[in-house]
């Protein structure tokens, strides 16, 4: 309560409709649960309305995530239908889109289908992924042998998307336009979040690191139930059986969980279930690499997915800094952890690229 009053004073005469929004966005604080996590209307975030900044800041400091709600012309159920239909396509059709590690006949290394392998001995992660990036075409490379490894890398990361060609034009066209639009919505949310943080923390140079997004990636994910329980999938923290191991992300994440429960965030030393994103919302959280760049003012929340007794679907979207963004120093010039090995984001990505279909970054 005190905090809300203080906030009103800080915001002063920001807007007449503020009091109602405060009630909506900032419910009672409690040690348990996530009722206090901010729910920010999409339009206000995207238009750069500064009233959202302290809510986002507070939620990101305290919980490490917030929700973007009321997204116009967006229906998660439509995405979920296409996502399910895609994974239910005949294996040959998915194989045509598989990354070359899984189908040597294909040129695509990162974008496309990456089937999960249910091998309890070697794979803790068991998920099917369809990976979509920002590029539909490539620029010119010129003579690769005359380019530095990093310049070649810059070319490589522009790998164009692959899209299903099933012979059902309604499906093929619908799938592509739905996820191209979905990509754009998430990218806009990611960038608007970065701008809000830049305003709130008075770090005006931060958005310059996110102007290009060569390496942003959206993953359609299907977690099937495993045939056998993997004994390594029990949490070291509290012994709960997990479907996705405990981790923190690296960059900026925009997540859809649809109506699938299971996502748990660490808060007050306890993993607690995060409300689902449902039909018309997204969860936004920040990863360690980007939090380091902003001098760790936010919480890079540790999270996991508990084992559930159904096939679970989700869509992740990661917005990283642009290829040549310096990541070795924070906004105030402090050395970052990534800076021990890398000076720009492109170098960091190079080390993670081979693993992208399996790991979060
Ligand atoms: C979302 O799409 C689903 C499936 O097409 C449809 O049944 C539902 O009515 C839509 N919801 C809204 C709010 O438009
Ligand atoms: C083609 O795809 C559409 C949209 O996904 C679907 O509704 C329809 O049933 C499909 N047609 C056939 C013949 O599979
Ligand atoms: C799945 O688990 C929930 C709660 O844990 C339970 O209510 C439900 O009956 C289970 N469903 C199946 C198909 O086992």
Coordinates of C-alpha atoms and ligand atoms in Angstrom, one line a residue:
X1 CA 0.0 0.0 0.0
X2 CA 2.7 2.4 1.0
X3 CA 4.5 1.6 -2.2
X4 CA 1.5 2.4 -4.3
X5 CA 1.1 5.8 -2.7
X6 CA 4.8 6.5 -3.2
X7 CA 4.4 5.5 -6.8
X8 CA 1.5 7.9 -7.3
X9 CA 3.6 10.7 -6.0
X10 CA 6.5 9.8 -8.3
X11 CA 4.2 9.7 -11.3
X12 CA 2.5 12.8 -10.3
X13 CA -0.1 13.8 -12.9
X14 CA 0.9 11.2 -15.4
X15 CA -2.6 10.3 -16.3
X16 CA -6.1 10.5 -15.0
X17 CA -6.8 6.8 -15.4
X18 CA -3.8 5.8 -13.4
X19 CA -5.6 4.8 -10.1
X20 CA -7.7 2.2 -11.8
X21 CA -4.7 0.8 -13.6
X22 CA -2.8 0.6 -10.4
X23 CA -5.5 -1.6 -9.0
X24 CA -5.5 -3.7 -12.1
X25 CA -1.7 -3.9 -12.5
X26 CA -0.6 -4.0 -8.9
X27 CA -2.6 -6.2 -6.7
X28 CA -1.9 -7.1 -3.1
X29 CA 1.6 -8.2 -2.3
X30 CA 1.9 -11.7 -0.8
X31 CA 4.8 -14.0 0.0
X32 CA 3.0 -16.8 -1.8
X33 CA 2.0 -16.9 -5.5
X34 CA 2.3 -14.4 -8.3
X35 CA -0.8 -12.2 -7.9
X36 CA 1.5 -9.2 -7.7
X37 CA 3.2 -9.8 -11.0
X38 CA 2.4 -6.9 -13.4
X39 CA 0.0 -7.3 -16.3
X40 CA 0.8 -4.7 -18.9
X41 CA -1.6 -3.9 -21.7
X42 CA 0.1 -4.5 -25.1
X43 CA -0.9 -1.2 -26.6
X44 CA 0.6 0.8 -23.7
X45 CA 3.8 -1.1 -23.8
X46 CA 4.2 -0.7 -27.6
X47 CA 3.3 2.9 -27.7
X48 CA 6.0 3.7 -25.1
X49 CA 3.6 5.1 -22.6
X50 CA 5.9 5.8 -19.6
X51 CA 3.3 5.0 -17.0
X52 CA 4.1 1.3 -17.6
X53 CA 7.8 1.7 -16.7
X54 CA 7.6 1.6 -12.9
X55 CA 5.3 -1.4 -13.0
X56 CA 7.5 -3.4 -15.3
X57 CA 10.6 -2.4 -13.3
X58 CA 9.0 -3.4 -10.0
X59 CA 7.7 -6.7 -11.3
X60 CA 11.1 -7.5 -12.9
X61 CA 13.0 -6.7 -9.8
X62 CA 10.8 -8.6 -7.5
X63 CA 9.6 -11.6 -9.5
X64 CA 11.8 -11.5 -12.6
X65 CA 8.8 -11.6 -15.1
X66 CA 5.6 -9.9 -16.1
X67 CA 2.7 -10.4 -18.4
X68 CA 1.7 -8.6 -21.6
X69 CA -2.0 -8.8 -22.0
X70 CA -4.8 -7.6 -24.3
X71 CA -2.9 -8.2 -27.5
X72 CA -5.1 -6.9 -30.4
X73 CA -5.6 -9.2 -33.4
X74 CA -3.8 -12.0 -31.7
X75 CA -5.3 -15.4 -30.8
X76 CA -3.0 -17.9 -29.2
X77 CA -5.5 -20.7 -29.9
X78 CA -4.9 -20.2 -33.7
X79 CA -1.2 -20.6 -33.1
X80 CA -1.7 -23.6 -30.9
X81 CA -3.8 -25.3 -33.6
X82 CA -1.2 -24.8 -36.3
X83 CA 1.6 -25.9 -33.9
X84 CA -0.2 -29.2 -33.1
X85 CA -1.1 -29.8 -36.7
X86 CA 2.5 -29.3 -37.7
X87 CA 3.9 -31.8 -35.2
X88 CA 1.2 -34.3 -36.3
X89 CA 2.3 -34.1 -40.0
X90 CA 3.6 -37.4 -41.4
X91 CA 7.3 -37.9 -40.6
X92 CA 8.4 -37.5 -44.2
X93 CA 6.9 -34.1 -44.4
X94 CA 8.6 -33.0 -41.2
X95 CA 11.8 -34.6 -42.4
X96 CA 11.8 -32.3 -45.4
X97 CA 12.1 -29.4 -42.9
X98 CA 14.6 -31.1 -40.5
X99 CA 17.9 -29.4 -39.8
X100 CA 20.8 -31.0 -41.5
X101 CA 22.0 -32.7 -38.4
X102 CA 18.9 -34.8 -38.7
X103 CA 18.5 -34.9 -42.4
X104 CA 21.8 -34.6 -44.3
X105 CA 20.0 -33.8 -47.5
X106 CA 18.8 -30.5 -46.2
X107 CA 20.8 -27.2 -46.2
X108 CA 19.2 -25.6 -43.1
X109 CA 21.4 -25.8 -40.0
X110 CA 19.3 -23.9 -37.4
X111 CA 15.9 -23.0 -38.7
X112 CA 13.4 -25.7 -39.2
X113 CA 12.4 -28.9 -37.5
X114 CA 14.5 -30.5 -34.8
X115 CA 13.0 -33.8 -33.6
X116 CA 13.5 -34.7 -29.9
X117 CA 15.1 -38.0 -29.0
X118 CA 13.6 -40.0 -26.2
X119 CA 16.8 -41.5 -24.9
X120 CA 16.9 -41.6 -21.2
X121 CA 20.6 -42.4 -21.0
X122 CA 21.8 -39.4 -22.9
X123 CA 19.1 -36.8 -23.2
X124 CA 17.6 -34.9 -20.3
X125 CA 15.8 -32.7 -22.7
X126 CA 13.1 -34.4 -24.8
X127 CA 11.2 -32.0 -27.0
X128 CA 10.4 -31.5 -30.6
X129 CA 11.1 -28.0 -31.9
X130 CA 10.3 -26.0 -35.0
X131 CA 12.6 -23.0 -35.1
X132 CA 11.7 -19.8 -36.9
X133 CA 14.1 -16.8 -37.4
X134 CA 13.9 -13.2 -38.7
X135 CA 15.2 -14.0 -42.2
X136 CA 13.3 -15.1 -45.3
X137 CA 16.2 -14.5 -47.7
X138 CA 20.0 -14.1 -47.4
X139 CA 22.2 -11.3 -48.4
X140 CA 25.3 -11.8 -50.6
X141 CA 28.3 -13.4 -48.9
X142 CA 30.9 -13.0 -51.6
X143 CA 34.1 -15.0 -51.2
X144 CA 33.9 -16.8 -47.9
X145 CA 37.6 -17.6 -47.9
X146 CA 38.4 -13.9 -47.9
X147 CA 36.2 -13.2 -44.9
X148 CA 37.0 -13.4 -41.3
X149 CA 35.4 -16.2 -39.3
X150 CA 33.1 -13.6 -37.7
X151 CA 32.0 -12.1 -41.0
X152 CA 31.2 -15.6 -42.2
X153 CA 29.3 -16.2 -39.0
X154 CA 27.3 -13.0 -39.6
X155 CA 26.3 -14.5 -42.9
X156 CA 25.5 -17.9 -41.5
X157 CA 23.2 -16.6 -38.8
X158 CA 21.0 -15.0 -41.6
X159 CA 19.8 -18.5 -42.5
X160 CA 16.4 -18.2 -44.1
X161 CA 13.3 -19.8 -42.7
X162 CA 11.9 -23.0 -44.1
X163 CA 8.1 -23.5 -44.2
X164 CA 5.9 -26.6 -44.6
X165 CA 4.9 -27.6 -48.1
X166 CA 2.3 -30.2 -47.4
X167 CA 0.2 -29.9 -50.5
X168 CA -2.6 -28.4 -48.4
X169 CA -2.4 -24.8 -49.4
X170 CA -4.8 -23.6 -46.6
X171 CA -2.5 -25.1 -44.0
X172 CA 0.8 -24.1 -45.6
X173 CA -0.2 -20.5 -46.1
X174 CA -2.0 -20.3 -42.8
X175 CA 0.9 -21.7 -40.9
X176 CA 3.4 -19.3 -42.5
X177 CA 1.4 -16.1 -42.1
X178 CA 0.3 -17.0 -38.5
X179 CA 3.9 -17.5 -37.3
X180 CA 5.4 -14.6 -39.3
X181 CA 2.8 -12.4 -37.6
X182 CA 3.5 -14.1 -34.2
X183 CA 7.2 -13.5 -34.6
X184 CA 6.6 -9.8 -35.3
X185 CA 4.4 -9.4 -32.2
X186 CA 7.0 -11.0 -30.0
X187 CA 9.9 -9.1 -31.4
X188 CA 7.9 -5.8 -30.9
X189 CA 7.2 -6.8 -27.3
X190 CA 10.9 -7.7 -26.7
X191 CA 12.1 -4.3 -28.1
X192 CA 9.4 -2.3 -26.3
X193 CA 10.4 -4.1 -23.0
X194 CA 14.1 -3.1 -23.6
X195 CA 13.0 0.5 -24.2
X196 CA 10.9 0.5 -21.0
X197 CA 13.9 -0.8 -19.0
X198 CA 16.2 1.8 -20.7
X199 CA 13.8 4.6 -19.6
X200 CA 13.3 3.2 -16.1
X201 CA 17.0 2.7 -15.4
X202 CA 18.1 5.8 -17.3
X203 CA 20.2 3.8 -19.7
X204 CA 19.4 5.6 -23.0
X205 CA 22.1 3.6 -25.0
X206 CA 20.5 0.2 -24.2
X207 CA 18.0 0.1 -27.1
X208 CA 20.9 0.7 -29.6
X209 CA 22.1 -2.9 -28.8
X210 CA 18.8 -4.3 -30.0
X211 CA 18.3 -2.4 -33.3
X212 CA 19.1 -5.5 -35.5
X213 CA 18.0 -8.9 -34.4
X214 CA 19.9 -11.3 -36.6
X215 CA 19.7 -13.9 -34.0
X216 CA 16.3 -13.7 -32.6
X217 CA 14.5 -17.0 -32.6
X218 CA 11.1 -18.4 -32.1
X219 CA 10.7 -22.0 -31.1
X220 CA 7.5 -24.0 -31.4
X221 CA 7.9 -26.7 -28.9
X222 CA 6.2 -30.0 -28.2
X223 CA 7.1 -32.0 -25.1
X224 CA 5.7 -35.5 -25.4
X225 CA 5.5 -37.7 -22.4
X226 CA 8.5 -39.8 -22.0
X227 CA 8.3 -43.5 -22.2
X228 CA 10.6 -43.9 -19.3
X229 CA 11.3 -41.6 -16.4
X230 CA 14.8 -40.3 -16.4
X231 CA 16.3 -40.4 -12.9
X232 CA 18.3 -37.3 -13.7
X233 CA 15.1 -35.3 -14.2
X234 CA 14.4 -35.0 -10.5
X235 CA 15.2 -31.5 -9.1
X236 CA 18.3 -31.2 -7.0
X237 CA 16.6 -28.3 -5.3
X238 CA 13.4 -30.0 -4.0
X239 CA 13.3 -33.4 -5.7
X240 CA 10.3 -32.7 -7.9
X241 CA 10.2 -34.6 -11.2
X242 CA 10.8 -32.2 -14.1
X243 CA 10.0 -32.0 -17.7
X244 CA 12.3 -29.0 -18.3
X245 CA 15.3 -28.6 -16.1
X246 CA 15.9 -25.6 -13.8
X247 CA 17.7 -22.8 -15.6
X248 CA 18.0 -19.1 -16.2
X249 CA 17.7 -17.7 -19.7
X250 CA 20.4 -15.6 -21.4
X251 CA 18.7 -12.9 -23.4
X252 CA 15.1 -11.5 -23.4
X253 CA 12.4 -14.1 -23.5
X254 CA 8.8 -13.8 -24.6
X255 CA 6.9 -17.0 -23.8
X256 CA 3.5 -18.5 -24.6
X257 CA 2.4 -21.4 -22.4
X258 CA -1.2 -21.4 -23.8
X259 CA -3.3 -23.2 -21.1
X260 CA -0.6 -25.7 -20.2
X261 CA 0.4 -25.6 -16.6
X262 CA 3.8 -26.8 -15.3
X263 CA 5.9 -23.6 -15.6
X264 CA 7.4 -22.8 -12.2
X265 CA 9.4 -19.7 -11.2
X266 CA 11.7 -19.5 -8.2
X267 CA 10.4 -16.8 -5.8
X268 CA 11.2 -16.5 -2.1
X269 CA 13.3 -19.7 -2.3
X270 CA 10.4 -21.7 -3.5
X271 CA 9.3 -22.9 -7.0
X272 CA 5.8 -21.6 -7.6
X273 CA 3.4 -22.2 -10.5
X274 CA 3.3 -19.2 -12.9
X275 CA -0.2 -18.5 -14.2
X276 CA -0.6 -19.7 -17.9
X277 CA -0.6 -17.1 -20.7
X278 CA -3.9 -18.4 -22.0
X279 CA -5.5 -17.1 -25.2
X280 CA -4.2 -13.6 -25.3
X281 CA -1.1 -12.9 -23.2
X282 CA 2.7 -13.5 -23.0
X283 CA 5.2 -13.9 -20.2
X284 CA 8.3 -11.7 -20.5
X285 CA 11.5 -12.4 -18.6
X286 CA 15.2 -11.5 -18.8
X287 CA 18.2 -13.7 -19.0
X288 CA 21.5 -13.4 -17.3
X289 CA 23.6 -12.0 -20.2
X290 CA 21.2 -9.1 -20.7
X291 CA 20.7 -8.5 -17.0
X292 CA 24.5 -8.3 -16.6
X293 CA 24.5 -5.6 -19.3
X294 CA 22.1 -3.5 -17.3
X295 CA 24.2 -4.0 -14.1
X296 CA 21.9 -6.7 -12.7
X297 CA 19.1 -4.3 -11.8
X298 CA 16.5 -6.9 -12.6
X299 CA 16.0 -10.5 -11.6
X300 CA 16.9 -13.2 -14.1
X301 CA 14.4 -15.6 -12.7
X302 CA 15.3 -19.3 -12.3
X303 CA 12.5 -21.4 -13.7
X304 CA 11.6 -25.0 -14.8
X305 CA 8.7 -27.1 -16.0
X306 CA 7.4 -29.7 -13.6
X307 CA 6.4 -33.1 -15.1
X308 CA 2.8 -33.1 -16.2
X309 CA 0.7 -35.9 -17.5
X310 CA -0.1 -34.5 -20.9
X311 CA 1.7 -33.5 -24.1
X312 CA 2.8 -30.0 -23.4
X313 CA 3.1 -27.2 -26.0
X314 CA 4.8 -23.8 -25.7
X315 CA 6.4 -21.2 -27.9
X316 CA 9.6 -19.4 -26.8
X317 CA 10.9 -16.3 -28.4
X318 CA 14.4 -15.0 -27.6
X319 CA 15.6 -11.5 -28.5
X320 CA 19.3 -11.2 -28.2
X321 CA 21.5 -8.1 -28.7
X322 CA 22.5 -7.5 -32.3
X323 CA 25.4 -9.3 -33.8
X324 CA 28.0 -6.6 -33.2
X325 CA 26.6 -5.4 -29.8
X326 CA 29.4 -5.1 -27.2
X327 CA 28.6 -7.4 -24.3
X328 CA 31.8 -7.2 -22.4
X329 CA 30.8 -4.2 -20.4
X330 CA 27.7 -3.1 -18.6
X331 CA 25.9 0.1 -19.3
X332 CA 27.9 1.7 -16.5
X333 CA 31.2 0.2 -17.8
X334 CA 31.5 -2.7 -15.4
X335 CA 33.0 -5.9 -16.8
X336 CA 30.4 -8.6 -17.4
X337 CA 30.7 -12.3 -17.0
X338 CA 30.3 -12.9 -20.8
X339 CA 33.1 -10.4 -21.3
X340 CA 35.6 -12.8 -19.9
X341 CA 35.3 -14.7 -23.1
X342 CA 33.5 -12.5 -25.6
X343 CA 33.5 -8.9 -26.7
X344 CA 30.5 -8.8 -29.0
X345 CA 27.3 -10.9 -29.0
X346 CA 28.2 -12.5 -32.4
X347 CA 31.1 -14.3 -30.7
X348 CA 28.9 -15.5 -27.9
X349 CA 26.3 -16.8 -30.4
X350 CA 29.0 -18.7 -32.3
X351 CA 29.6 -20.9 -29.3
X352 CA 25.9 -21.5 -28.8
X353 CA 24.7 -21.9 -32.3
X354 CA 25.3 -25.6 -32.6
X355 CA 23.2 -26.2 -29.5
X356 CA 20.4 -23.8 -30.3
X357 CA 17.8 -26.4 -31.1
X358 CA 18.2 -28.0 -27.7
X359 CA 19.1 -25.2 -25.3
X360 CA 17.7 -21.9 -24.3
X361 CA 19.9 -18.9 -24.6
Ligands
LIG1 C1 -9.6 -17.8 -31.3 O1 -9.5 -18.8 -32.3 C2 -10.3 -20.0 -32.0 C3 -9.9 -21.0 -33.0 O2 -10.0 -20.6 -34.3 C4 -11.8 -19.6 -32.0 O3 -12.5 -20.7 -31.7 C5 -11.9 -18.5 -30.9 O4 -13.3 -18.0 -31.0 C6 -11.0 -17.3 -31.2 N1 -11.1 -16.4 -30.1 C7 -11.3 -15.1 -30.2 C8 -11.4 -14.3 -29.0 O5 -11.4 -14.6 -31.3
LIG2 C1 -6.1 -28.4 -44.9 O1 -5.7 -27.5 -43.8 C2 -6.8 -26.8 -43.2 C3 -6.2 -25.8 -42.3 O2 -5.2 -26.4 -41.4 C4 -7.7 -27.9 -42.5 O3 -8.7 -27.2 -41.9 C5 -8.2 -28.9 -43.6 O4 -8.9 -29.9 -42.9 C6 -7.0 -29.4 -44.4 N1 -7.5 -30.2 -45.5 C7 -7.2 -31.5 -45.7 C8 -7.8 -32.1 -46.9 O5 -6.4 -32.1 -44.9
LIG3 C1 -3.4 -35.8 -14.7 O1 -3.0 -35.2 -13.4 C2 -4.1 -34.5 -12.9 C3 -3.6 -33.7 -11.6 O2 -2.4 -34.1 -11.2 C4 -5.3 -35.4 -12.6 O3 -6.3 -34.7 -12.0 C5 -5.7 -36.0 -13.9 O4 -6.7 -37.0 -13.7 C6 -4.5 -36.7 -14.6 N1 -4.9 -37.2 -15.9 C7 -4.6 -38.3 -16.4 C8 -5.0 -38.6 -17.8 O5 -3.9 -39.1 -15.9

